[in-house]
Coordinates of C-alpha atoms and ligand atoms in Angstrom, one line a residue:
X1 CA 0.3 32.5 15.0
X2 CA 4.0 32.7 15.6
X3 CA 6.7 32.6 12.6
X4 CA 8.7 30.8 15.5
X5 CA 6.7 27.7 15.3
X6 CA 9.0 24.7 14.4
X7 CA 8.5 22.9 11.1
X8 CA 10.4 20.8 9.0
X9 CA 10.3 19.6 5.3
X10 CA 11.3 15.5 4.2
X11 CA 12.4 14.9 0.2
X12 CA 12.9 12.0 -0.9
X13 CA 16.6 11.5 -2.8
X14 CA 15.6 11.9 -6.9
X15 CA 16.0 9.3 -9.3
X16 CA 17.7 11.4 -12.2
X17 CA 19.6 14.5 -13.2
X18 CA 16.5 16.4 -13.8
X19 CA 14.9 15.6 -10.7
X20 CA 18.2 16.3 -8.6
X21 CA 18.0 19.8 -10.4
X22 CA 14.7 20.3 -9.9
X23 CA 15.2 19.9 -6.2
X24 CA 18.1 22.3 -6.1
X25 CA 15.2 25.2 -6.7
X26 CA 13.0 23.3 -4.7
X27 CA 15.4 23.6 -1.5
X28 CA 15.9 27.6 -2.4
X29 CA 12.5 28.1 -2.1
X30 CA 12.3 26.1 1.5
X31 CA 15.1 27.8 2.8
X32 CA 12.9 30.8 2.7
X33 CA 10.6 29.8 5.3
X34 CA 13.5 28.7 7.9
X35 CA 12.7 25.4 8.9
X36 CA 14.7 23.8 11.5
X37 CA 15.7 20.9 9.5
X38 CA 15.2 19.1 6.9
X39 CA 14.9 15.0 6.4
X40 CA 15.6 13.1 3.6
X41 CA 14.6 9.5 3.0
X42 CA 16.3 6.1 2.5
X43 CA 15.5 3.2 0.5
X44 CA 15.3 -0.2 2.9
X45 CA 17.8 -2.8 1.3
X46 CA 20.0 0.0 -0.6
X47 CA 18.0 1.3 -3.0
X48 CA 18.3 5.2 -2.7
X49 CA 21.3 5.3 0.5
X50 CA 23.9 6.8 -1.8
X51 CA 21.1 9.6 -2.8
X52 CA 20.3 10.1 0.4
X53 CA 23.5 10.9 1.3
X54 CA 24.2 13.0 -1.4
X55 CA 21.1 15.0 -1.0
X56 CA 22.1 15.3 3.1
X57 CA 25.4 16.4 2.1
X58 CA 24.0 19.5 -0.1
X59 CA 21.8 21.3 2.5
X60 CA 24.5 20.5 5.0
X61 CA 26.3 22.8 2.7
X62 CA 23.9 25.5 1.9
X63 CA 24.2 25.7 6.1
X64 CA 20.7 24.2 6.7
X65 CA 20.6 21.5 9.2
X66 CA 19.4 17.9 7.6
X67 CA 18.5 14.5 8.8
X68 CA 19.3 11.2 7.1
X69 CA 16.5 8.6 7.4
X70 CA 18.1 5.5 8.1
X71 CA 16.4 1.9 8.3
X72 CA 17.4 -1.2 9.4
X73 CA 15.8 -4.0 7.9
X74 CA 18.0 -6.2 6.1
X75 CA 21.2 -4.3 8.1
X76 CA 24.1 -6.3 9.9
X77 CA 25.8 -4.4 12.7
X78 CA 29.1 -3.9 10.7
X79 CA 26.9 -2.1 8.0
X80 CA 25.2 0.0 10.4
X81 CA 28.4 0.8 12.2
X82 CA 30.2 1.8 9.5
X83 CA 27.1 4.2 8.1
X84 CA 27.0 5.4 11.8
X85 CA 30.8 6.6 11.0
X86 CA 30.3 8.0 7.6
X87 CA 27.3 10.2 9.6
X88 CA 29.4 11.5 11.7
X89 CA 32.3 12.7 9.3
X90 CA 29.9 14.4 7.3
X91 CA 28.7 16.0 10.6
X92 CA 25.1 14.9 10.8
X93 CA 24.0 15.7 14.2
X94 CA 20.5 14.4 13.4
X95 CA 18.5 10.9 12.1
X96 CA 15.1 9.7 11.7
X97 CA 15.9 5.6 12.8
X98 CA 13.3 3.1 11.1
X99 CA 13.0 -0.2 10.7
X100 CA 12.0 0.3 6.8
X101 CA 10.0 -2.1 5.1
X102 CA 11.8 -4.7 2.9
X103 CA 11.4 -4.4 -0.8
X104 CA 9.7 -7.1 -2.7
X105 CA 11.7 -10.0 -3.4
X106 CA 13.9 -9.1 -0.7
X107 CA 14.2 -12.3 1.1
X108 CA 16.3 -11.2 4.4
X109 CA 15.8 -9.7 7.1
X110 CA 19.2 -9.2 8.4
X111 CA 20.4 -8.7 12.4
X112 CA 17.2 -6.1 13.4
X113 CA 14.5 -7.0 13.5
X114 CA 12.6 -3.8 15.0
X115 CA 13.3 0.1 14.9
X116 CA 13.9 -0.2 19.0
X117 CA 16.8 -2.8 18.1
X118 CA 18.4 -0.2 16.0
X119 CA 18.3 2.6 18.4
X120 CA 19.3 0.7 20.9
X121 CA 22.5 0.0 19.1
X122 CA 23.2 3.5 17.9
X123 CA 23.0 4.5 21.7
X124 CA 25.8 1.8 22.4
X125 CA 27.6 2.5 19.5
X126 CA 27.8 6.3 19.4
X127 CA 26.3 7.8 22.7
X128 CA 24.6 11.0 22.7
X129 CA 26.2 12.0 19.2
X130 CA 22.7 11.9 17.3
X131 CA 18.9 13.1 17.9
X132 CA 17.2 10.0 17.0
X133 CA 13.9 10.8 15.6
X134 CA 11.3 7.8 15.3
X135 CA 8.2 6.8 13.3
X136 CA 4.4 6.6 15.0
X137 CA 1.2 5.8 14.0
X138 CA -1.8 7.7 14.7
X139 CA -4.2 5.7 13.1
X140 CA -1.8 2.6 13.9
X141 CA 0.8 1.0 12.0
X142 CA -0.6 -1.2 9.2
X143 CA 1.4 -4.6 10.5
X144 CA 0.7 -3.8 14.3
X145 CA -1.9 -6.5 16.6
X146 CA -3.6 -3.4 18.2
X147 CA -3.4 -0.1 18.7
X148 CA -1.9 -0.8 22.5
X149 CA 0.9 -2.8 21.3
X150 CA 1.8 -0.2 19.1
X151 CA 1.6 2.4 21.8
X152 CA 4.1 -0.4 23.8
X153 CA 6.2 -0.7 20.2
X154 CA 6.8 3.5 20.6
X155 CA 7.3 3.0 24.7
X156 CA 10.2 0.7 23.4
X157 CA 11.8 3.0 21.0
X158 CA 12.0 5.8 23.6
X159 CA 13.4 3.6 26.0
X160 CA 16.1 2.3 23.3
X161 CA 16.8 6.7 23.5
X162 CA 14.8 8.1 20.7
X163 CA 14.2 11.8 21.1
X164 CA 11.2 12.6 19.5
X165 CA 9.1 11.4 16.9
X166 CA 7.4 12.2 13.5
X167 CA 4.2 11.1 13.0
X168 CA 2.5 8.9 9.8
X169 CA 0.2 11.7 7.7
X170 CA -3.4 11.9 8.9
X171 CA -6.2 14.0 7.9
X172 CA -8.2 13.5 11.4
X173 CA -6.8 15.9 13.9
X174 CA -8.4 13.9 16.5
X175 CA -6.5 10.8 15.8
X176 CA -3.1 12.7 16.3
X177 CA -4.8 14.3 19.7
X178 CA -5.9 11.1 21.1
X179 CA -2.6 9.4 20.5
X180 CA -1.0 12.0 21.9
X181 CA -3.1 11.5 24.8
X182 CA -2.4 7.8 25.0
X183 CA 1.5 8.3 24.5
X184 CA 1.1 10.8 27.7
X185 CA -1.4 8.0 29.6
X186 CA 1.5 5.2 29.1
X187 CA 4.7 7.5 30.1
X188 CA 5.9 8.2 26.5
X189 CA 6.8 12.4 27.3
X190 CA 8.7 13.1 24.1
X191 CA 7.5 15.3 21.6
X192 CA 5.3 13.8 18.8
X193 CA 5.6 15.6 15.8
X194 CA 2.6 15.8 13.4
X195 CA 3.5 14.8 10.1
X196 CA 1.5 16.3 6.9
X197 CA 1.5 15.2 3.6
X198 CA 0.0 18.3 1.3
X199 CA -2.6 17.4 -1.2
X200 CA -1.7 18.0 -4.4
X201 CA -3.0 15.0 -6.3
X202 CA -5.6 12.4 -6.0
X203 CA -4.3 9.7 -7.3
X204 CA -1.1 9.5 -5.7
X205 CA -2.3 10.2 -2.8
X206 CA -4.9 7.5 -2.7
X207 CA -2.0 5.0 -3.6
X208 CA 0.2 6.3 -0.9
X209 CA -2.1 6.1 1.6
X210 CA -3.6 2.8 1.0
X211 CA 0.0 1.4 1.4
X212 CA 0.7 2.9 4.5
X213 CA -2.5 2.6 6.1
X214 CA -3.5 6.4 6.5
X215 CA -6.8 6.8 6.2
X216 CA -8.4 9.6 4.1
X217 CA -11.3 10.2 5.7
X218 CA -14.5 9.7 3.1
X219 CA -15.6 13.2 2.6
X220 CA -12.1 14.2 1.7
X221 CA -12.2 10.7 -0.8
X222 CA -15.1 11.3 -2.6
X223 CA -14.4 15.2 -3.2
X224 CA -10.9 14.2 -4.9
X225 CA -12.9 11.4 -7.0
X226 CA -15.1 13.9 -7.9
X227 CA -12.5 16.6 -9.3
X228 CA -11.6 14.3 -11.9
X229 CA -8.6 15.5 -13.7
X230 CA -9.1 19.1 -12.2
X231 CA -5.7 19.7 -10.7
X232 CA -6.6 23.4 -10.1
X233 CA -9.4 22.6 -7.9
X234 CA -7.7 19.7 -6.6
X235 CA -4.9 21.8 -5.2
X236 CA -7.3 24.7 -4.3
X237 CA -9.6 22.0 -2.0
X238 CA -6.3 20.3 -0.6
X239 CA -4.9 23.8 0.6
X240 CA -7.9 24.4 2.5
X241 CA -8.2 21.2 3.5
X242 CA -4.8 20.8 5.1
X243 CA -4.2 24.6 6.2
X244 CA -7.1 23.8 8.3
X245 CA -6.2 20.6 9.7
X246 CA -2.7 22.6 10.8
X247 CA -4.2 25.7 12.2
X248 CA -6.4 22.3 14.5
X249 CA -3.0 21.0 15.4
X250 CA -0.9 24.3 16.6
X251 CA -3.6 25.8 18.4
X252 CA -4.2 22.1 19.9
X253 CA -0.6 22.3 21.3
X254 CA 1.6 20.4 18.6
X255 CA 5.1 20.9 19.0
X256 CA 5.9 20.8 15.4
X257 CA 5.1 20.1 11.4
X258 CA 6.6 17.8 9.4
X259 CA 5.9 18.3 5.8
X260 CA 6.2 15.6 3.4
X261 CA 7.0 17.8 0.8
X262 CA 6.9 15.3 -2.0
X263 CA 10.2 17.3 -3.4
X264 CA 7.5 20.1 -4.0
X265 CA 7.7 23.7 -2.7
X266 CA 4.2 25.3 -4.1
X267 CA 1.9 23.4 -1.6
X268 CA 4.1 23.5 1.4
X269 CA 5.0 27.1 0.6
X270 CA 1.0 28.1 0.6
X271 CA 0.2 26.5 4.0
X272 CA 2.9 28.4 5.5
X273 CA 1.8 31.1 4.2
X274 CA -2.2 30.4 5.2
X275 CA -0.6 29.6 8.7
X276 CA 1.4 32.8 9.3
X277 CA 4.7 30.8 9.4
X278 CA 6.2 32.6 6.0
X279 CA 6.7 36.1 4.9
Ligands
FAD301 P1 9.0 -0.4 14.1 O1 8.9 0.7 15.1 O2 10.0 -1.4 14.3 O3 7.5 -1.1 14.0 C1 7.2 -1.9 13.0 C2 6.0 -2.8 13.4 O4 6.5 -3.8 14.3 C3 4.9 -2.1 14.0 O5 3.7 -2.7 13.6 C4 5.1 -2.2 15.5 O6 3.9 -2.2 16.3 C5 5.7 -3.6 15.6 N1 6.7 -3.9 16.6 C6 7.7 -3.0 17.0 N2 8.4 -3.6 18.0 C7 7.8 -4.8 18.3 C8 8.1 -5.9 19.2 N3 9.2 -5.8 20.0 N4 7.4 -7.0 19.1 C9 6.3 -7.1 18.2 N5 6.0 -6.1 17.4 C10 6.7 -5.0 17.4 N6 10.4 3.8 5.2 C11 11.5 3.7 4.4 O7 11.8 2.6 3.8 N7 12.4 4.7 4.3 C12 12.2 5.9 4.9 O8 13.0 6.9 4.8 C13 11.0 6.1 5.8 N8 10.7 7.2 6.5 C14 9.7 7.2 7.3 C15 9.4 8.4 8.1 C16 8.3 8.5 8.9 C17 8.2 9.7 9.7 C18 7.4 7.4 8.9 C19 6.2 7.6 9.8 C20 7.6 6.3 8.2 C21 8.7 6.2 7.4 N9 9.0 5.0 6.6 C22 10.1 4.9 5.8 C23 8.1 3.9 6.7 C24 8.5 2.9 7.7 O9 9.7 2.3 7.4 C25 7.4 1.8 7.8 O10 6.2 2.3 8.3 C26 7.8 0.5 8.5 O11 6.9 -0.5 8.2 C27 7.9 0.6 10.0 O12 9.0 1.3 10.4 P2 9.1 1.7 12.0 O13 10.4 2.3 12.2 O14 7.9 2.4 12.5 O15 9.1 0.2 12.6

């Protein structure tokens, strides 16, 4: 396996002093295995921008490329124009364009009403200054009438002018291949980008993935359940579990990870190292 192989690591912007600390070493430790950016989340309706921003602004400074998430939901076009500015005086070259999903009690939806609207208006607004990076869906996403009209949703954000795309986690490597398959069957040519979420816990990762509609597949299910509160062999099984399904992916012709580090280094760290991507 090459060392060359692209990947990339997503944080999300922490909540207190501690955790923006704590993800200070975490970064250090990343920056060890060269990835060739990094992404950082955003918080639909304003919850976490000004973190996100601030966590951008630090790799950008340690000389490590890194991409804002940015959603739209709830947005009016003078809000995302003047974000689109403050990107580009802090010299991101780079996004990951959503359409977010509003928080509860958040009654409006604002002027876009789909991630293809907001693309669309970054390409009038700013050109060719950003890679836009988009969301997929594997195994479909939750809100979505079928699995065709949200192959036609992802036709639409690459005709709005997103460059590539970042996969929803999955543990079925055949879901990922046969999507991939299906983007190729209805003209959609730019790279899709398998995102992996590392297993580390069960119980998070149950709730995660219930929200966002991955599915973990049962035999994966009812080992976690049966761990209990054995974190060791919980993180010993989800190492093997996950190197695996990435070894699947490259050698099935993936042109990149995306780790959802869940501001961790440990588990991330170990695949790369299973997978012959780190020293
Ligand atoms: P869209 O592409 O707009 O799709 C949303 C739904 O609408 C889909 O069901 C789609 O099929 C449907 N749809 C799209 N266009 C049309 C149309 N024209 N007509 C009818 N239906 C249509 N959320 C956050 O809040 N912050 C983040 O930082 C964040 N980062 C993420 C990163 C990745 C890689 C992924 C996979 C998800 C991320 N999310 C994030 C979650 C994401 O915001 C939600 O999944 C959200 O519900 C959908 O966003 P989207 O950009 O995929 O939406």
């Amino acid at each position: 396996m090459t060392k060359n192989f692209p990947i990339s690591f997503e944080f999300f912007p922490p909540k207190t002093p501690e955790g923006v600390e704590k993800l200070v070493a975490v970064r250090q430790a990343l920056y060890q295995l060269k990835p060739d950016f990094f992404s950082v989340t955003y918080g639909a309706g304003g919850t976490t921008q000004a973190g996100t921003l601030q966590t951008v602004q630090s790799i950008l400074a340690d000389g490590f490329n890194a991409a804002p998430h940015f959603t739209c939901i709830g947005a009016t076009r003078d809000s995302v124009r003047a974000q689109l500015a403050q990107f580009k005086e802090m010299g991101i070259q780079r996004m990951v364009a959503l359409r977010g999903d509003l928080p509860s009690g958040y009654g409006a939806h604002g002027e876009f009403h789909y991630a293809s609207d907001l693309i669309e208006f970054i390409r009038a607004e700013t050109g060719d200054s950003f890679h836009i990076e988009v969301a997929s869906y594997p195994e479909m996403h939750p809100q979505a009438k079928s699995p065709e009209a949200d192959l036609q949703a992802l036709a639409t954000k690459v005709g709005a002018g997103a460059d590539s795309s970042i996969t929803q986690y999955f543990y079925n490597a055949n879901a990922y291949f046969y999507f991939v398959e299906q983007c190729r069957k209805n003209g959609i040519n730019i790279p899709i980008v398998a995102g992996i979420m590392p297993i580390t816990s069960s119980t998070q990762l149950m709730r995660f993935s219930d929200a966002c509609g991955a599915e973990i597949p049962r035999w994966i299910r009812l080992r976690l359940t049966a761990f209990g509160d054995d974190t060791a062999s919980i993180k010993a099984f989800g190492l093997d579990v996950v190197s695996s399904l990435c070894e699947q992916l490259i050698q099935g012709g993936a042109p990149g990870i995306h780790f959802y580090t869940m501001n961790q280094s440990v588990a991330t760290t170990a695949i790369c190292k299973n997978l012959g991507l780190a020293d």
